[in-house]
Amino acid sequence: MFMKQSYLDLIELFSSASLGRELSLNNDVNLVEIFELANNANIWPIVFSAIKQSKIKIEKDTFSVLDKTVKFNIASYNARCQNVHKVIEKLEDENINVIVLKGETFSFLYHDKMFRTSSDTDLLIDAKDENKATKIMADLGLEIEKKSAVSHHTRCNSKKCGLIELHTDIYEDYIDSLYFNNFKITKDNLIYVEANDGFKLKTLSPTDGLYFNTFHFIKHFLSKGCGLKQLMDLILYISHYKNEIDFDSYINEMKKLNFDTLIITALGIGIKYFKFDKSDLFEISYDDKKVDSMLNDIIEGGAFGNGEKERKGFNDEFLKHKLKDDYISYKMKFNKNFFKKSASFKLSNIYSKYQYAKKNKLLIPIAYIHHIWYIVSKSFKRIFTKKEEINFEITEKRIHLMEELNILKKD
């Protein structure tokens, strides 16, 4: 498959900086295209760190603006992380077990961890501690958003901390059931990794972390798409923990779920394009054509597929192909369960949706009126809102890729 030169240049800049290897560019780089692609993939700080070490010619004023912007963004990110660390400390002080998922816990895998930034923070706690944790976070000045009926996490926001997603489970039940056959990821044998400021982050064991990282990658790939950073996270993780991972068992589990070809192809990208040494990974045999197709899809989609807005309806089309005759019954069951949970008048649901009622019991009657209005407006919205049109060219291209990777069976 044809690979655009700007794609190849982006990959070389990104991978050389991530792995700390020598940059190999033998052509003039279209900096405007690289800038756009890297921003879409949320990897510009990493890419710019490689550009700074290269012989790529940039006008002095342009370089100065880019350099100052990256430095400012990194400084802001580090300040945000330090504030998040204070939140974690406060939760731990109140005997809440806090596990940090992805994000900062992957930074140390990169050659220069300072440039691997994240847009949010994911914390995993026990379900029994959810109300206690959200109250503490509200007291610390974070705004607690209304929680979806089928969601496993609560979104907590503040200017100082950014977005913190407070999880009570790894994934929603329907995601676990639909894609991963209710695979059990445990909280056993937790480990600590060091953040940029020296703060110790508690995270999943190498084995459980591998499955979480893999499933997170797959979940987004099957939705609108994953990003280059997610892919690099996964490959660096496997490389770093190689001696602690039972790769045969891992691939066998992926095979049961029809994701073994996807993972082998992802590692193939690592070897062919990111230039990982084969000895850094496991012995695999990959298909060049599939590697090229998958990499093109990842670059074109940007971070989480947001680079192509037309991908928004892809997951629904994917499910039609995956579930076939069972698709309608699945959607009816999902919508029924969603509405049942969402429309519930249980006090716990009212507290979850309307935080002001939790803070002040006198406002509970108002919250119930609010909830009735929510149900009515939600029903009208479902009936009268026009669904976004699907881009069939992009959808069919991605469906074909899923068939190439043996995730879907060919019709």
CSV table of C-alpha atoms in Angstrom, one decimal, residues 122-383:
chain,number,residue,atom,x,y,z
A,122,ASP,CA,-7.7,7.9,34.9
A,123,LEU,CA,-8.0,6.7,38.5
A,124,LEU,CA,-9.4,3.3,39.5
A,125,ILE,CA,-10.9,2.9,42.9
A,126,ASP,CA,-13.2,0.4,44.6
A,127,ALA,CA,-16.9,0.9,44.0
A,128,LYS,CA,-17.6,1.1,47.7
A,129,ASP,CA,-15.5,4.2,47.9
A,130,GLU,CA,-17.1,6.1,45.0
A,131,ASN,CA,-19.3,8.4,47.0
A,132,LYS,CA,-16.6,9.1,49.5
A,133,ALA,CA,-14.1,9.9,46.8
A,134,THR,CA,-16.4,12.2,44.8
A,135,LYS,CA,-17.2,14.1,48.0
A,136,ILE,CA,-13.5,14.6,48.8
A,137,MET,CA,-12.8,15.7,45.2
A,138,ALA,CA,-15.7,18.1,45.3
A,139,ASP,CA,-14.3,19.5,48.6
A,140,LEU,CA,-10.9,20.0,46.8
A,141,GLY,CA,-12.7,22.2,44.2
A,142,LEU,CA,-13.3,19.7,41.4
A,143,GLU,CA,-16.6,19.9,39.6
A,144,ILE,CA,-18.3,16.5,39.6
A,145,GLU,CA,-20.2,15.9,36.3
A,146,LYS,CA,-23.5,13.9,36.0
A,147,LYS,CA,-22.7,10.2,35.5
A,148,SER,CA,-24.2,8.2,32.6
A,149,ALA,CA,-26.5,5.4,33.6
A,150,VAL,CA,-24.2,2.7,32.0
A,151,SER,CA,-20.9,4.4,32.7
A,152,HIS,CA,-18.2,3.0,35.0
A,153,HIS,CA,-16.6,6.3,35.6
A,154,THR,CA,-17.3,9.8,36.9
A,155,ARG,CA,-15.8,12.8,35.3
A,156,CYS,CA,-14.3,15.3,37.7
A,157,ASN,CA,-13.0,18.7,36.4
A,158,SER,CA,-11.0,21.7,37.6
A,159,LYS,CA,-8.6,24.2,36.1
A,160,LYS,CA,-5.8,23.0,38.3
A,161,CYS,CA,-6.2,19.3,37.8
A,162,GLY,CA,-7.8,19.1,34.3
A,163,LEU,CA,-10.1,16.1,33.7
A,164,ILE,CA,-9.9,13.2,36.2
A,165,GLU,CA,-12.0,10.2,35.3
A,166,LEU,CA,-12.8,8.3,38.5
A,167,HIS,CA,-13.3,4.6,37.5
A,168,THR,CA,-15.0,1.9,39.6
A,169,ASP,CA,-14.3,-0.7,37.0
A,170,ILE,CA,-11.9,-1.2,34.1
A,171,TYR,CA,-14.7,-1.0,31.4
A,172,GLU,CA,-18.4,-0.8,31.1
A,173,ASP,CA,-20.2,-4.2,31.4
A,174,TYR,CA,-21.4,-4.0,27.8
A,175,ILE,CA,-17.9,-3.4,26.5
A,176,ASP,CA,-16.5,-6.3,28.5
A,177,SER,CA,-19.2,-8.6,27.3
A,178,LEU,CA,-19.3,-7.5,23.7
A,179,TYR,CA,-15.5,-7.5,22.9
A,180,PHE,CA,-13.6,-9.2,25.7
A,181,ASN,CA,-15.8,-12.1,26.9
A,182,ASN,CA,-15.8,-10.7,30.4
A,183,PHE,CA,-12.0,-11.1,30.7
A,184,LYS,CA,-11.0,-10.5,34.3
A,185,ILE,CA,-8.3,-7.9,34.9
A,186,THR,CA,-7.3,-8.0,38.6
A,187,LYS,CA,-5.8,-5.5,41.1
A,188,ASP,CA,-3.3,-8.1,42.4
A,189,ASN,CA,0.5,-7.5,42.6
A,190,LEU,CA,0.3,-3.8,42.1
A,191,ILE,CA,3.5,-1.9,41.2
A,192,TYR,CA,4.8,1.6,41.5
A,193,VAL,CA,6.3,3.8,38.8
A,194,GLU,CA,7.9,7.2,39.3
A,195,ALA,CA,6.4,10.3,37.8
A,196,ASN,CA,8.4,13.3,36.5
A,197,ASP,CA,8.3,15.0,39.9
A,198,GLY,CA,9.3,11.8,41.8
A,199,PHE,CA,5.8,11.0,43.0
A,200,LYS,CA,5.2,7.3,43.2
A,201,LEU,CA,2.2,6.2,41.1
A,202,LYS,CA,0.5,2.9,42.0
A,203,THR,CA,-0.6,1.0,38.9
A,204,LEU,CA,-1.5,-2.5,37.7
A,205,SER,CA,0.9,-5.4,37.6
A,206,PRO,CA,2.8,-6.0,34.3
A,207,THR,CA,0.4,-8.8,33.3
A,208,ASP,CA,-2.8,-7.0,34.2
A,209,GLY,CA,-1.4,-3.7,32.8
A,210,LEU,CA,-0.7,-5.4,29.5
A,211,TYR,CA,-4.3,-6.6,29.2
A,212,PHE,CA,-5.7,-3.3,30.2
A,213,ASN,CA,-3.4,-1.4,27.8
A,214,THR,CA,-4.3,-3.9,25.0
A,215,PHE,CA,-8.1,-3.7,25.6
A,216,HIS,CA,-7.9,0.1,25.8
A,217,PHE,CA,-6.1,0.1,22.4
A,218,ILE,CA,-8.6,-2.3,20.9
A,219,LYS,CA,-11.7,-0.5,22.3
A,220,HIS,CA,-10.7,2.7,20.5
A,221,PHE,CA,-9.5,0.9,17.4
A,222,LEU,CA,-13.0,-0.7,17.0
A,223,SER,CA,-14.7,2.6,17.7
A,224,LYS,CA,-13.4,5.6,15.7
A,225,GLY,CA,-9.7,4.6,15.8
A,226,CYS,CA,-6.7,4.6,18.1
A,227,GLY,CA,-3.7,6.9,17.9
A,228,LEU,CA,0.1,6.6,17.3
A,229,LYS,CA,0.7,7.3,21.0
A,230,GLN,CA,-1.6,4.5,22.1
A,231,LEU,CA,0.2,2.2,19.7
A,232,MET,CA,3.6,3.3,20.9
A,233,ASP,CA,2.5,2.9,24.5
A,234,LEU,CA,1.5,-0.7,23.9
A,235,ILE,CA,4.7,-1.7,22.1
A,236,LEU,CA,7.0,0.1,24.6
A,237,TYR,CA,5.1,-1.6,27.4
A,238,ILE,CA,5.6,-5.1,25.9
A,239,SER,CA,9.2,-4.3,25.2
A,240,HIS,CA,9.9,-3.1,28.8
A,241,TYR,CA,8.1,-5.9,30.5
A,242,LYS,CA,9.1,-8.6,28.0
A,243,ASN,CA,10.7,-10.9,30.7
A,244,GLU,CA,7.6,-10.7,32.9
A,245,ILE,CA,5.1,-11.4,30.2
A,246,ASP,CA,3.9,-14.9,29.1
A,247,PHE,CA,3.6,-13.9,25.5
A,248,ASP,CA,2.2,-17.3,24.3
A,249,SER,CA,-0.6,-17.1,26.9
A,250,TYR,CA,-1.2,-13.5,25.9
A,251,ILE,CA,-1.5,-14.3,22.2
A,252,ASN,CA,-3.7,-17.3,22.9
A,253,GLU,CA,-6.1,-15.1,24.9
A,254,MET,CA,-6.1,-12.7,22.0
A,255,LYS,CA,-6.8,-15.5,19.6
A,256,LYS,CA,-9.9,-16.6,21.6
A,257,LEU,CA,-11.2,-13.0,21.1
A,258,ASN,CA,-10.2,-12.8,17.4
A,259,PHE,CA,-7.6,-10.1,18.1
A,260,ASP,CA,-4.4,-12.0,17.6
A,261,THR,CA,-3.8,-10.8,14.1
A,262,LEU,CA,-4.5,-7.2,15.2
A,263,ILE,CA,-1.8,-7.4,17.9
A,264,ILE,CA,0.7,-9.2,15.7
A,265,THR,CA,0.2,-6.5,13.1
A,266,ALA,CA,0.6,-3.8,15.7
A,267,LEU,CA,3.9,-5.3,16.7
A,268,GLY,CA,4.8,-5.5,13.0
A,269,ILE,CA,4.4,-1.7,12.8
A,270,GLY,CA,6.8,-1.5,15.7
A,271,ILE,CA,9.4,-3.5,13.9
A,272,LYS,CA,8.9,-2.3,10.3
A,273,TYR,CA,8.3,1.4,10.9
A,274,PHE,CA,9.1,2.3,14.5
A,275,LYS,CA,12.4,0.3,14.1
A,276,PHE,CA,12.2,-1.7,17.3
A,277,ASP,CA,14.9,-4.3,17.3
A,278,LYS,CA,13.3,-7.8,16.9
A,279,SER,CA,15.1,-8.9,20.1
A,280,ASP,CA,13.2,-6.2,22.0
A,281,LEU,CA,9.9,-7.9,21.3
A,282,PHE,CA,8.7,-11.4,20.8
A,283,GLU,CA,9.2,-13.6,17.7
A,284,ILE,CA,6.4,-12.9,15.3
A,285,SER,CA,5.6,-13.2,11.6
A,286,TYR,CA,3.6,-10.3,10.3
A,287,ASP,CA,2.0,-9.5,6.9
A,288,ASP,CA,3.5,-6.3,5.3
A,289,LYS,CA,0.2,-5.4,3.6
A,290,LYS,CA,-1.7,-5.6,6.8
A,291,VAL,CA,0.9,-3.5,8.6
A,292,ASP,CA,0.7,-0.8,6.0
A,293,SER,CA,-3.1,-0.8,6.0
A,294,MET,CA,-3.4,-0.6,9.7
A,295,LEU,CA,-0.7,2.2,10.0
A,296,ASN,CA,-2.4,4.3,7.3
A,297,ASP,CA,-5.7,3.9,9.2
A,298,ILE,CA,-4.1,5.0,12.5
A,299,ILE,CA,-2.4,8.1,11.0
A,300,GLU,CA,-5.5,9.2,9.0
A,301,GLY,CA,-7.7,8.9,12.1
A,302,GLY,CA,-5.5,10.8,14.4
A,303,ALA,CA,-5.9,10.5,18.2
A,304,PHE,CA,-9.0,8.3,18.9
A,305,GLY,CA,-10.2,8.8,15.3
A,306,ASN,CA,-10.9,12.4,15.8
A,307,GLY,CA,-8.9,13.4,12.7
A,308,GLU,CA,-11.7,12.1,10.5
A,309,LYS,CA,-15.0,13.3,11.9
A,310,GLU,CA,-16.8,11.0,9.4
A,311,ARG,CA,-15.8,8.0,11.6
A,312,LYS,CA,-18.3,8.9,14.3
A,313,GLY,CA,-20.9,6.4,13.2
A,314,PHE,CA,-18.4,3.6,12.4
A,315,ASN,CA,-18.8,1.5,15.6
A,316,ASP,CA,-22.5,1.0,14.9
A,317,GLU,CA,-21.7,-0.2,11.4
A,318,PHE,CA,-19.0,-2.5,12.9
A,319,LEU,CA,-21.5,-4.0,15.3
A,320,LYS,CA,-24.0,-4.7,12.4
A,321,HIS,CA,-21.2,-6.7,10.7
A,322,LYS,CA,-20.1,-8.4,13.9
A,323,LEU,CA,-23.6,-9.3,15.3
A,324,LYS,CA,-25.4,-9.7,12.0
A,325,ASP,CA,-29.0,-11.0,12.8
A,326,ASP,CA,-28.5,-10.4,16.5
A,327,TYR,CA,-27.8,-6.7,16.0
A,328,ILE,CA,-31.4,-5.4,16.4
A,329,SER,CA,-32.0,-7.5,19.5
A,330,TYR,CA,-28.7,-6.3,21.0
A,331,LYS,CA,-29.6,-2.6,20.4
A,332,MET,CA,-33.0,-3.0,21.8
A,333,LYS,CA,-31.7,-4.7,24.9
A,334,PHE,CA,-28.9,-2.1,25.3
A,335,ASN,CA,-31.4,0.8,24.9
A,336,LYS,CA,-33.8,-0.8,27.3
A,337,ASN,CA,-31.2,-1.3,30.0
A,338,PHE,CA,-29.8,2.2,29.4
A,339,PHE,CA,-33.2,3.8,29.8
A,340,LYS,CA,-34.1,1.6,32.8
A,341,LYS,CA,-31.0,2.7,34.6
A,342,SER,CA,-31.0,6.2,33.4
A,343,ALA,CA,-34.7,6.8,34.3
A,344,SER,CA,-34.5,5.1,37.6
A,345,PHE,CA,-36.0,7.1,40.5
A,346,LYS,CA,-33.8,5.4,43.1
A,347,LEU,CA,-32.1,7.9,45.4
A,348,SER,CA,-28.7,6.6,44.5
A,349,ASN,CA,-29.3,7.4,40.9
A,350,ILE,CA,-30.6,10.9,41.8
A,351,TYR,CA,-27.4,11.5,43.8
A,352,SER,CA,-25.3,10.2,41.0
A,353,LYS,CA,-26.9,12.5,38.4
A,354,TYR,CA,-27.5,15.6,40.5
A,355,GLN,CA,-24.6,16.3,42.8
A,356,TYR,CA,-26.4,19.3,44.3
A,357,ALA,CA,-28.9,17.0,45.9
A,358,LYS,CA,-26.1,15.0,47.5
A,359,LYS,CA,-24.6,18.1,49.0
A,360,ASN,CA,-27.9,19.5,50.2
A,361,LYS,CA,-30.8,17.1,51.1
A,362,LEU,CA,-33.3,19.9,51.0
A,363,LEU,CA,-32.8,20.1,47.2
A,364,ILE,CA,-33.8,16.4,46.7
A,365,PRO,CA,-37.4,17.4,45.6
A,366,ILE,CA,-36.0,19.8,43.0
A,367,ALA,CA,-33.7,17.0,41.8
A,368,TYR,CA,-36.7,14.7,41.2
A,369,ILE,CA,-38.4,17.4,39.1
A,370,HIS,CA,-35.1,17.9,37.3
A,371,HIS,CA,-35.0,14.1,36.7
A,372,ILE,CA,-38.6,14.1,35.2
A,373,TRP,CA,-37.6,16.9,32.8
A,374,TYR,CA,-34.5,14.9,31.9
A,375,ILE,CA,-36.5,11.8,31.0
A,376,VAL,CA,-39.0,13.8,28.9
A,377,SER,CA,-36.3,15.8,27.1
A,378,LYS,CA,-34.2,12.7,26.5
A,379,SER,CA,-37.2,10.9,25.0
A,380,PHE,CA,-38.0,13.7,22.6
A,381,LYS,CA,-34.4,14.0,21.6
A,382,ARG,CA,-34.2,10.3,20.7
A,383,ILE,CA,-37.4,10.6,18.6
